[in-house]
Coordinates of C-alpha atoms and ligand atoms in Angstrom, one line a residue:
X277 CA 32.7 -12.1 -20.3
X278 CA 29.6 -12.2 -18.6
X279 CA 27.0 -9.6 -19.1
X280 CA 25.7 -6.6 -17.0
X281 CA 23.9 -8.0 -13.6
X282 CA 21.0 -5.7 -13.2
X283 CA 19.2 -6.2 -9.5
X284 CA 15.8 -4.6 -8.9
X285 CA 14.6 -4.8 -6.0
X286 CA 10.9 -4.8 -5.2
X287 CA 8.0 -6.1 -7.3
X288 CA 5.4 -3.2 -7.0
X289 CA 4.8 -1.0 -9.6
X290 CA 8.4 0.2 -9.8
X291 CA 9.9 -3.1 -9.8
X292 CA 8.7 -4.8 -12.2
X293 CA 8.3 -2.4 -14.8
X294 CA 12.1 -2.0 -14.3
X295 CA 12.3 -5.9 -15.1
X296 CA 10.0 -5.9 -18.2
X297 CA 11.6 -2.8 -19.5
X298 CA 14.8 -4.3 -19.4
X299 CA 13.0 -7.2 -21.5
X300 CA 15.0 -6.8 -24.9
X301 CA 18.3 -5.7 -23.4
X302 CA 21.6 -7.1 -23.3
X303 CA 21.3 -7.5 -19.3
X304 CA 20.8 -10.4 -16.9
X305 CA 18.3 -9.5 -14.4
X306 CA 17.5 -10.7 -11.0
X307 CA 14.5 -9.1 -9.1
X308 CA 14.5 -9.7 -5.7
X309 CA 11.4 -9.4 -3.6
X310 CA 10.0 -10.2 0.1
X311 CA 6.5 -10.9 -1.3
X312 CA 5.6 -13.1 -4.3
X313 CA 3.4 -11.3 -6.1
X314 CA 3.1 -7.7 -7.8
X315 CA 0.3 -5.8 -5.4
X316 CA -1.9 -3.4 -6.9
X317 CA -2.3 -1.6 -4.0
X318 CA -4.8 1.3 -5.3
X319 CA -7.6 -1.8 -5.0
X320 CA -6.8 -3.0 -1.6
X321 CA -10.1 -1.4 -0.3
X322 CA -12.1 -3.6 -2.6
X323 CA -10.3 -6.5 -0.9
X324 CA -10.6 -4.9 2.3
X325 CA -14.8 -4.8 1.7
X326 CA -15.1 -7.8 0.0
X327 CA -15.5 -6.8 -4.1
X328 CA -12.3 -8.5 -5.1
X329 CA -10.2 -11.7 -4.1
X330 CA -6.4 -10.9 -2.7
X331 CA -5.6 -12.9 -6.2
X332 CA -7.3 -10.3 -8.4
X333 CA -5.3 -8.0 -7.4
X334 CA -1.6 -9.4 -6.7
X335 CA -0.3 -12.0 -10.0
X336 CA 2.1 -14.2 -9.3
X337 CA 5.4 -11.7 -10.1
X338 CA 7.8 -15.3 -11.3
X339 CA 4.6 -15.6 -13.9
X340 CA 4.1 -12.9 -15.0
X341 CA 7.9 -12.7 -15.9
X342 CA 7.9 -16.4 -16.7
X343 CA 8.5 -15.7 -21.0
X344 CA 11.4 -13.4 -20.2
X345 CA 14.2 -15.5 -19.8
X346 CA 16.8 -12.6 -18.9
X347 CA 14.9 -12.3 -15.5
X348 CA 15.5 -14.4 -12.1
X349 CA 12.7 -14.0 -9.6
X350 CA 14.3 -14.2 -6.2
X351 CA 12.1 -14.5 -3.2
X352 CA 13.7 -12.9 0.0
X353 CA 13.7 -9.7 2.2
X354 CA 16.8 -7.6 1.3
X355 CA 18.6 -6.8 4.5
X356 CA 21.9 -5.5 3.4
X357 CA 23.2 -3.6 0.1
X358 CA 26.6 -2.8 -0.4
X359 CA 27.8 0.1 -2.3
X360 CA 32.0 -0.7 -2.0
X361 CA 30.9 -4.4 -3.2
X362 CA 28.1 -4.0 -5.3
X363 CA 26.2 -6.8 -3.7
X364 CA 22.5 -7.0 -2.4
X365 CA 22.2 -9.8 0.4
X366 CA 18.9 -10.9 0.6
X367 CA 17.5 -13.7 3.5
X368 CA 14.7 -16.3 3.4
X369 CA 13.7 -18.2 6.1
X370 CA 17.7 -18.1 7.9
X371 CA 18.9 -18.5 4.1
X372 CA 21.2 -15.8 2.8
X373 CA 21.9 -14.9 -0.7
X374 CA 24.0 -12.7 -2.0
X375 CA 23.8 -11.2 -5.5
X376 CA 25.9 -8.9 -7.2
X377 CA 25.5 -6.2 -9.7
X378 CA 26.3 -3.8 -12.0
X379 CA 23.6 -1.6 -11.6
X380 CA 20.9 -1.8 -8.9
X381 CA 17.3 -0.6 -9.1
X382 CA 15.9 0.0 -5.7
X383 CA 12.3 -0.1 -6.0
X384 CA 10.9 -1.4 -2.0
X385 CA 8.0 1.5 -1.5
X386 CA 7.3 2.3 1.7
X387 CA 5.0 1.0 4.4
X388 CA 2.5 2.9 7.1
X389 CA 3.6 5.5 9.6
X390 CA 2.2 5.8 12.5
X391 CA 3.8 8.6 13.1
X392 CA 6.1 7.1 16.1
X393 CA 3.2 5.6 17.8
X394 CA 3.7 1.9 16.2
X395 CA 1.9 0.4 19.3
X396 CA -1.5 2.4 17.4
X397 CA -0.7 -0.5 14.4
X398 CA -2.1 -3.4 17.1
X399 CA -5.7 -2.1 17.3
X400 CA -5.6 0.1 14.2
X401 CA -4.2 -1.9 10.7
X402 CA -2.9 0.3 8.3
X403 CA -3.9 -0.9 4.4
X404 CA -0.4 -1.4 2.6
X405 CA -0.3 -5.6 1.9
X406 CA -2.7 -8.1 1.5
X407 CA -2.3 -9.1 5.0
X408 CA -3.6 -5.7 5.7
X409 CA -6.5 -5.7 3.9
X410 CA -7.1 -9.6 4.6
X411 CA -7.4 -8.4 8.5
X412 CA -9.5 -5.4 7.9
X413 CA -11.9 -7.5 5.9
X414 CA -12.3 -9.6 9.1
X415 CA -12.6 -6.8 11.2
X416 CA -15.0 -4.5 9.2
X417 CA -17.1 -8.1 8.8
X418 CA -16.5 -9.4 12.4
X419 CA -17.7 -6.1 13.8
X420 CA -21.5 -6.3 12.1
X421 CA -21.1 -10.0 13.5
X422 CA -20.3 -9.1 17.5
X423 CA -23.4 -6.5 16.9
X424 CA -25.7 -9.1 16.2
X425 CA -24.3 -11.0 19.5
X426 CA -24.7 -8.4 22.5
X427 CA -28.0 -6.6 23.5
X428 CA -26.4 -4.1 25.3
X429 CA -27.3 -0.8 23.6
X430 CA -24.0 0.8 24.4
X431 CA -21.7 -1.5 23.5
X432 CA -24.2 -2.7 20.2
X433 CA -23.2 1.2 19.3
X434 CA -19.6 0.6 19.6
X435 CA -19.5 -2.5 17.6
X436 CA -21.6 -0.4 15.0
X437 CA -18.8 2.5 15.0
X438 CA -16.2 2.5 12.1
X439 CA -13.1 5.0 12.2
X440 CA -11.1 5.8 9.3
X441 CA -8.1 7.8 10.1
X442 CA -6.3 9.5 7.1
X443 CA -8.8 11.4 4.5
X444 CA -6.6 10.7 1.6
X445 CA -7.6 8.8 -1.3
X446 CA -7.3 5.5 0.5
X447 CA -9.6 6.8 3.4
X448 CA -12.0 8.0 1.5
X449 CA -12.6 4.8 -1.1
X450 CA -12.8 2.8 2.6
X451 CA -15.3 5.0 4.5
X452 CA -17.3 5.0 1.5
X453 CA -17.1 1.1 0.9
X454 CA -18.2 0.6 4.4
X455 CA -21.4 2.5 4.1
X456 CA -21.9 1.2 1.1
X457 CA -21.5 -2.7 2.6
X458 CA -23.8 -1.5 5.5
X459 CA -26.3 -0.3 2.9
X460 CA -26.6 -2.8 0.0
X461 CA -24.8 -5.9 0.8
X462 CA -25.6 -6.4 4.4
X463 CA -29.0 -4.4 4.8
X464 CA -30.8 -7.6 5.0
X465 CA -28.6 -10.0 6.3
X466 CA -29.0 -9.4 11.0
X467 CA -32.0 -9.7 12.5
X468 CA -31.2 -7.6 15.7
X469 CA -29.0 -5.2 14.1
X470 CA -29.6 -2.3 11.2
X471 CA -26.8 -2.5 9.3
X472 CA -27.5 1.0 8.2
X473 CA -27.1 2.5 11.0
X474 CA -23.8 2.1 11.5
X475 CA -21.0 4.8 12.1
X476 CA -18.6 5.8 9.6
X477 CA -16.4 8.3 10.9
X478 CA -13.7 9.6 8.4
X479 CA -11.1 11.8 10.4
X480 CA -7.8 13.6 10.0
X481 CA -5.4 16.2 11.5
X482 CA -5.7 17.9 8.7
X483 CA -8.5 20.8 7.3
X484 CA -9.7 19.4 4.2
X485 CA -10.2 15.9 2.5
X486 CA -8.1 14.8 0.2
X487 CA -6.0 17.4 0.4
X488 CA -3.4 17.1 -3.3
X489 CA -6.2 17.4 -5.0
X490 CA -7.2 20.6 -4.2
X491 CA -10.4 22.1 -2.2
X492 CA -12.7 22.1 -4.8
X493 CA -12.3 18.5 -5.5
X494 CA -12.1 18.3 -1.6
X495 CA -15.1 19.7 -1.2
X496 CA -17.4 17.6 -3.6
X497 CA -15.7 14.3 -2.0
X498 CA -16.6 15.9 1.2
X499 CA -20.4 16.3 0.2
X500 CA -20.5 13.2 -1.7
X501 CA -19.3 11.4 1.6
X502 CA -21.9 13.2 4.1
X503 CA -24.8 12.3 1.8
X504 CA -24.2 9.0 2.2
X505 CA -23.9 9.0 6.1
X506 CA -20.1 9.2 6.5
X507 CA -18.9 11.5 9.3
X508 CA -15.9 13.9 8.3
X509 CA -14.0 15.4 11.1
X510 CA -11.1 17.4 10.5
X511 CA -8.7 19.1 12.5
X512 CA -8.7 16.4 14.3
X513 CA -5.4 14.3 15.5
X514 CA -5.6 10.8 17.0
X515 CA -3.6 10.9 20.1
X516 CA -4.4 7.4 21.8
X517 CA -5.6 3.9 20.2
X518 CA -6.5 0.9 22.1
X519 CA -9.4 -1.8 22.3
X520 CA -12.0 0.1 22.8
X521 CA -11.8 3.0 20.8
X522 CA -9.7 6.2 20.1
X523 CA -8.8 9.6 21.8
X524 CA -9.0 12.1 18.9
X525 CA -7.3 16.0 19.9
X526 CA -9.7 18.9 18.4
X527 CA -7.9 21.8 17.0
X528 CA -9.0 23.9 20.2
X529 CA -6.9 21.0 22.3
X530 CA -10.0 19.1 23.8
X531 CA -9.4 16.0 24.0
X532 CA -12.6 13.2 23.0
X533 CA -13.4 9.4 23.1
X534 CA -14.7 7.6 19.7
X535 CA -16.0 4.3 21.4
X536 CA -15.4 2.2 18.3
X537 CA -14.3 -1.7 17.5
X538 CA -13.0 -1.2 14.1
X539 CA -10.6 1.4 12.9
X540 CA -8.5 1.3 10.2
X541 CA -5.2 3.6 9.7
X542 CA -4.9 5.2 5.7
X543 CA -2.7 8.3 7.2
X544 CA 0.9 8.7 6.5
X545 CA 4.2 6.2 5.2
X546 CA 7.4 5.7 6.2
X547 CA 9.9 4.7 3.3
X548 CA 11.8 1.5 3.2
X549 CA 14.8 0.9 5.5
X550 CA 17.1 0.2 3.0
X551 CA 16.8 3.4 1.6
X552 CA 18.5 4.8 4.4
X553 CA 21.5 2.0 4.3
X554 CA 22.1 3.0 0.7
X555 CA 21.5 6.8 1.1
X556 CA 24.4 6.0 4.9
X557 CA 26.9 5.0 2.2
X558 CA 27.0 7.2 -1.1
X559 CA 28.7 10.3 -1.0
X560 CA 26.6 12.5 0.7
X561 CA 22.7 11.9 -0.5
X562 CA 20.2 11.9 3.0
X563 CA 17.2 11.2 3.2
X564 CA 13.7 13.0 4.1
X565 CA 11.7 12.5 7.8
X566 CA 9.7 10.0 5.7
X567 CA 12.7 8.0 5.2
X568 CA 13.0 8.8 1.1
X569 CA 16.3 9.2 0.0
X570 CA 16.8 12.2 -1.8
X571 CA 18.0 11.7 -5.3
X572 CA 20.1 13.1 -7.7
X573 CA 18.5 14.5 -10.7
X574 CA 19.4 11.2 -12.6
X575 CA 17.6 9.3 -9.5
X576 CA 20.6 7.9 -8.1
X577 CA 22.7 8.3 -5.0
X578 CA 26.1 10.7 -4.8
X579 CA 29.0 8.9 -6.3
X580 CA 27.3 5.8 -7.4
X581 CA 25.7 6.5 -10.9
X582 CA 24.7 2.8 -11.3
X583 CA 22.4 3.1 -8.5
X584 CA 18.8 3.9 -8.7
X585 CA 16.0 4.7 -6.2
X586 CA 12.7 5.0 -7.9
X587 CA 9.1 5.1 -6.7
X588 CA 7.5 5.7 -3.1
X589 CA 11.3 4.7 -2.0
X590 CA 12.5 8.2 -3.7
X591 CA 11.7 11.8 -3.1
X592 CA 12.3 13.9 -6.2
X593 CA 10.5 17.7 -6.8
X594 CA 7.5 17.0 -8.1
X595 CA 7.1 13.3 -8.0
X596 CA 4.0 12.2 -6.0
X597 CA 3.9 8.7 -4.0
X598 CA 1.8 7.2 -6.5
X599 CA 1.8 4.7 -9.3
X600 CA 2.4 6.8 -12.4
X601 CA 5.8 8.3 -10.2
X602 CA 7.1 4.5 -9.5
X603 CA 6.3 3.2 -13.4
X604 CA 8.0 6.1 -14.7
X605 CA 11.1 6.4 -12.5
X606 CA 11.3 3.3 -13.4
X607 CA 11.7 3.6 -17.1
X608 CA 14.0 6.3 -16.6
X609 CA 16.5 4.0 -15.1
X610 CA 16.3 1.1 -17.4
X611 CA 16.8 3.8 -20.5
X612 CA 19.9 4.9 -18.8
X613 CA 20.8 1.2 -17.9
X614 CA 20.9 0.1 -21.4
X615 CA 23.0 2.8 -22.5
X616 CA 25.3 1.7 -20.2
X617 CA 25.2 -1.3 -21.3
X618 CA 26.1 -0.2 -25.0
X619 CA 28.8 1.9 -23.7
X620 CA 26.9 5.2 -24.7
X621 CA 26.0 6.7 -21.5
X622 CA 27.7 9.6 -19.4
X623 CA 26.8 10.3 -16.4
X624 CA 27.8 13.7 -16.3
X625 CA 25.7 14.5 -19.1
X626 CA 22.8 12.8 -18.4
X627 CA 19.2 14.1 -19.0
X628 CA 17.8 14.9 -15.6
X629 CA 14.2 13.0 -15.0
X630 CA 11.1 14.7 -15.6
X631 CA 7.8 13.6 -14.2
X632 CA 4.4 13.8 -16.6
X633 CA 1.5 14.2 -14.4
X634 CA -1.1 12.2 -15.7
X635 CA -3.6 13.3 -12.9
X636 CA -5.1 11.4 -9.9
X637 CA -8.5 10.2 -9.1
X638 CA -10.2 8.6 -5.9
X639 CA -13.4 6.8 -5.5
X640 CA -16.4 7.7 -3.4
X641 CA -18.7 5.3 -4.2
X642 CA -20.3 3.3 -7.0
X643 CA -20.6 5.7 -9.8
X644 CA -19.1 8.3 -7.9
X645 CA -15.8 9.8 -8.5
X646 CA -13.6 13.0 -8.3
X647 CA -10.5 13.2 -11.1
X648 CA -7.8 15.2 -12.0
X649 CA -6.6 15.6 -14.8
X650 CA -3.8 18.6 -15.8
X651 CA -5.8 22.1 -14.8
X652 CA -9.4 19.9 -15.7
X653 CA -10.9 18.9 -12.4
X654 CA -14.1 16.6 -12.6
X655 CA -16.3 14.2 -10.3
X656 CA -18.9 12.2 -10.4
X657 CA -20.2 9.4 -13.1
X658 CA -17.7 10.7 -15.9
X659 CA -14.9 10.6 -13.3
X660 CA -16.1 7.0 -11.8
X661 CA -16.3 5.4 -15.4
X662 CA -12.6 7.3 -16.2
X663 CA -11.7 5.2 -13.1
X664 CA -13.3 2.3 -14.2
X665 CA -11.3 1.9 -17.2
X666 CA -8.0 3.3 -15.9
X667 CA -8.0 0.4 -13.3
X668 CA -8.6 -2.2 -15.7
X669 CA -5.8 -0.7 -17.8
X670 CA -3.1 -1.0 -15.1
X671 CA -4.8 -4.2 -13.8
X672 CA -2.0 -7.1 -14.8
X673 CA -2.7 -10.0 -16.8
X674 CA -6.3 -11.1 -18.9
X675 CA -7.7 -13.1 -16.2
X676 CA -7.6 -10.7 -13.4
X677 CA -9.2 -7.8 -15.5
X678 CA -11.7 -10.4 -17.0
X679 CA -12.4 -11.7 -13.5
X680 CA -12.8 -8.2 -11.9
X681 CA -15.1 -6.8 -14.1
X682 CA -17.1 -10.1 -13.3
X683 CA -16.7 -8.9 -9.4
X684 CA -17.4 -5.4 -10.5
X685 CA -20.8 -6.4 -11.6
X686 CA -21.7 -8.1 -9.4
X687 CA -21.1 -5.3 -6.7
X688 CA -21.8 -2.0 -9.0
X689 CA -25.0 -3.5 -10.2
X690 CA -26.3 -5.4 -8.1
X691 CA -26.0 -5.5 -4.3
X692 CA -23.9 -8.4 -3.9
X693 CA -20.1 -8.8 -3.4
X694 CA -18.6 -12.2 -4.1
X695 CA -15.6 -12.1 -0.9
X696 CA -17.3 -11.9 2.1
X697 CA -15.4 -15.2 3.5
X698 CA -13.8 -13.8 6.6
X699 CA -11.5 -17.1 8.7
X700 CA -10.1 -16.9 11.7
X701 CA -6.5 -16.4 9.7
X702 CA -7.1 -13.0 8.7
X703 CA -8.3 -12.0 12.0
X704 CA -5.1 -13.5 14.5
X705 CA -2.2 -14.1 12.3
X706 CA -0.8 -10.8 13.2
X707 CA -0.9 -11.2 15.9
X708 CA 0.4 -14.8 16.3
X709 CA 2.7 -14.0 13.7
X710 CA 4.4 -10.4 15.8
X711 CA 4.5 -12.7 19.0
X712 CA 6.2 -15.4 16.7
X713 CA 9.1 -13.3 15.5
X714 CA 9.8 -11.5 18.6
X715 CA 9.9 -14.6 20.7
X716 CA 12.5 -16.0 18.2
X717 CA 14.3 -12.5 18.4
X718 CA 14.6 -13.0 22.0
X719 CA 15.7 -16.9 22.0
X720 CA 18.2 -15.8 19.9
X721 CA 19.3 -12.9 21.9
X722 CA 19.7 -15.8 24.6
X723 CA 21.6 -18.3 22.6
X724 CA 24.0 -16.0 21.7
X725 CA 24.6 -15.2 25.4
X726 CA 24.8 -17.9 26.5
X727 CA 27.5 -18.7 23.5
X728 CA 29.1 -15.3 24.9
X729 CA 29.4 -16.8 28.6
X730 CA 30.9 -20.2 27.4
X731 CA 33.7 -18.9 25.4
X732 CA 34.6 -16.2 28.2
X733 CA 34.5 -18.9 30.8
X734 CA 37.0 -20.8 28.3
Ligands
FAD173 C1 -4.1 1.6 -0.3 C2 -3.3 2.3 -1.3 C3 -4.0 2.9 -2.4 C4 -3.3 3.6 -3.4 N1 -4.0 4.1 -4.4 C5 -3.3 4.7 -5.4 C6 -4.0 5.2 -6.6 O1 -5.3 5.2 -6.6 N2 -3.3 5.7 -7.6 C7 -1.9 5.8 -7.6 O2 -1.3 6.2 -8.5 N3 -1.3 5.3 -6.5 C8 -1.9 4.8 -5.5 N4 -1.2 4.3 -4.4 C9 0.2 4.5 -4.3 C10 0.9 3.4 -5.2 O3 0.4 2.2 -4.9 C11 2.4 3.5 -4.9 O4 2.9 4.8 -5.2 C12 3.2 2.5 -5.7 O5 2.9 1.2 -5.3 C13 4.7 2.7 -5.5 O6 5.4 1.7 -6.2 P1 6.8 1.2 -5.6 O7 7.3 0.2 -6.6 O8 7.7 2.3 -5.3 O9 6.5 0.5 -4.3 P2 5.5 -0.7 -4.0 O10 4.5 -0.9 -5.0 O11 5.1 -0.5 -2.6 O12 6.4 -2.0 -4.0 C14 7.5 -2.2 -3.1 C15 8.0 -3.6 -3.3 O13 9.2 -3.8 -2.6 C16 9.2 -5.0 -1.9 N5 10.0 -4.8 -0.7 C17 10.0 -3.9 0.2 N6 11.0 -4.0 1.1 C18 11.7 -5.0 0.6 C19 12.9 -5.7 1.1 N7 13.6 -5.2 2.2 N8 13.4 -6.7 0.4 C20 12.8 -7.2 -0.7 N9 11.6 -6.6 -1.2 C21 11.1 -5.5 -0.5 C22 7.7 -5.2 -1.6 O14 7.4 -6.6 -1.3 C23 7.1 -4.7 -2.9 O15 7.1 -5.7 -3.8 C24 -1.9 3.6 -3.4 C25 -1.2 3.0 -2.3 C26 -1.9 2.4 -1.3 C27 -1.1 1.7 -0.2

């Protein structure tokens, strides 16, 4: 007889902590993922502003699993999952796969939101993949470089101009990093341009910055980001993003240009698709405007109690969209998992999930921080070091913590930052790559009409 088939799919934080929980158990395992590697995403801004290398922060995920023999690393994008079946069918490059299980972990996050303006995403990257931060590297970079190139005054001032929309954690660690490139790494680096002067404008519809952790916290971020030369505007929604610049709505209703060449998008997600096919064929489970399917209390879907949704894919009471959510929801399964294996599990009695809130933190700049932890809210050094060492906890693998605290010097100590490459890659293969697949959407579209039109004409 063959043993329980476990499929996870995703390899972020959820994901694979699934696999390597499921390490000792009685299970075969295949994780199926459209990317190769596990992505730390909270250090994407590092990669963004060149502290770290994309490989510091995303190990290989068939490496990292390479001892555990019960695991299969499949590469592919998961386009169907079938609840009658129990199969996942996964494609790469035209290929199709699919793979069957017992029980199925659903782990595949959740990418920006532009809130149903997608066409904002051309001018304005959101910071969610290493492509992401790859291009905003190049863009933050390229825009000190076009500064140097013009003397127009006007336009010198636009090239100069850096919006961040979304105050969350994410916004904040960028804003922050840009100034902070402007001021140390770059300050002597142009010879027609002060890097220093440059805009940083952090904005969001909302009132307050970083708003879950409360307006104390808020506030001191807040502070800490004006006394560096960061703009914060609140109350204040984007309404149109193009070349140039940005339309921003005040709370009054007036309507205001931002002349800027680099903006980057930190506000808002939008869960997985396939959360929504899965959620389309259980017994009644929906799912949220964000597209998170909402779970049972044992995380799975109505009528299927082998199948789990964990991580920025679920929404549960509670549960935040962060790491510590994902790694723990992820347990959760795999503990029910292998009592199913050993035939002592029952779904109708079944201890529901509870979430331990181990805080949150967010990064303002070098030795700055503001924490969380329980009721004890902190910032500053203490917070930043707290950070420091958290980070290099959850970091994966020797190398990549040994190399980063290398990088880390460098940058905290010094002025310098060793990843300021920027090619011509990271600035166009969006684009290249977006005209690619829909031009290859469209000859298909063709061929198979033109297939239509020859079998009706016999
Ligand atoms: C910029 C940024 C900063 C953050 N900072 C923090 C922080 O400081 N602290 C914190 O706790 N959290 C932070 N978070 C949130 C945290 O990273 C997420 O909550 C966490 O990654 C969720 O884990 P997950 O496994 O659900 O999803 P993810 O980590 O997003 O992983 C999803 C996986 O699914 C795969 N996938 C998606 N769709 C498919 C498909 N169709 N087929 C196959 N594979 C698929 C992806 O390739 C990926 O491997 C941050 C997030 C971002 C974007």
């Amino acid at each position: 007889m063959s043993r329980h088939r476990v499929v996870v799919i995703g390899s972020g934080f959820g994901g694979l902590n699934a696999a390597k929980a499921l390490k000792r158990a009685d299970v075969d395992v295949t994780l199926i993922s459209k990317t190769t590697t596990h992505l730390f995403q909270p250090l994407l801004y590092q990669v963004a502003t060149g502290i770290l290398s994309e490989g510091e922060i995303a190990p290989v995920t068939r490496l990292i699993l390479q001892r555990q023999k019960n695991v299969q690393v499949l590469l592919g994008e998961v386009c169907d999952v079938n609840l009658t079946a129990n199969t996942v069918t996964s494609k790469l490059m035209g290929m199709e796969t699919v793979s069957p299980f017992d029980s199925l972990i659903v782990a595949a996050g959740a990418q920006q939101s532009y809130f149903g303006n997608d066409e904002f995403a051309t001018y304005a990257p959101g910071m969610k993949t290493i492509d992401d931060a790859l291009e905003l590297r190049g863009r933050i970079l390229g825009a000190f470089e076009a500064a140097e190139f013009t003397d127009d005054p006007v336009e010198r001032e636009r090239r100069l101009t850096f919006v961040v929309v979304g105050a969350g954690p994410t916004g904040v660690e960028v804003a922050g990093q840009i100034k902070e490139l402007a001021h140390r790494t770059l300050k002597q680096a142009f010879r027609t341009i002060e890097p220093r002067d440059c805009r940083v404008i952090l904005l969001d519809a909302a009132p307050a910055v970083l708003p879950p952790m409360g307006e104390k916290l808020g506030l001191k971020a807040q502070q800490r980001l004006e006394k560096m030369g960061v703009e914060v505007q609140l109350n204040a929604m984007v309404s149109t993003v193009d070349y140039l610049g940005l339309t921003v709505k005040d709370q009054d209703g007036t309507e205001r240009r931002i002349e800027c060449a680099c903006k980057v998008w930190a506000a808002g997600v939008q869960a997985s698709s396939l959360g929504k096919i899965i959620a389309d064929q259980s017994d009644g489970t929906e799912v949220d405007r964000a597209g998170r399917v909402i779970v049972e209390p044992d995380l799975t879907v109505k009528g299927h109690p082998n199948v789990f949704i964990v991580g920025d894919l679920m929404s549960f009471p509670g549960v935040p969209g962060m790491a510590q959510g994902a790694i723990q929801g992820a347990h959760y399964a795999t503990t029910l998992i292998k009592h199913m294996v050993k035939g002592t599990d029952d779904p109708a009695t079944r201890k529901p999930f509870s979430y331990f809130d181990k805080g949150s933190m967010a990064t303002i700049s070098r030795f700055s921080a503001v924490a969380q932890v329980g009721k004890l809210e902190f910032g500053g050094f203490i917070a930043w070091l707290a950070w420091l060492g958290l980070h290099l906890l959850y970091l994966v693998g020797f190398k990549n913590r040994f190399t980063t605290v290398i990088a880390w010097f460098i940058t905290f100590l010094g002025d310098g930052r060793s990843q300021m490459a920027i090619t011509n890659q990271m600035m166009y293969a969006r684009v290249v790559t977006n005209w690619m697949e829909s031009h290859t959407q469209e000859a298909m579209e063709a061929e198979a009409a033109e297939q239509a039109r020859e079998r009706a004409a016999g």
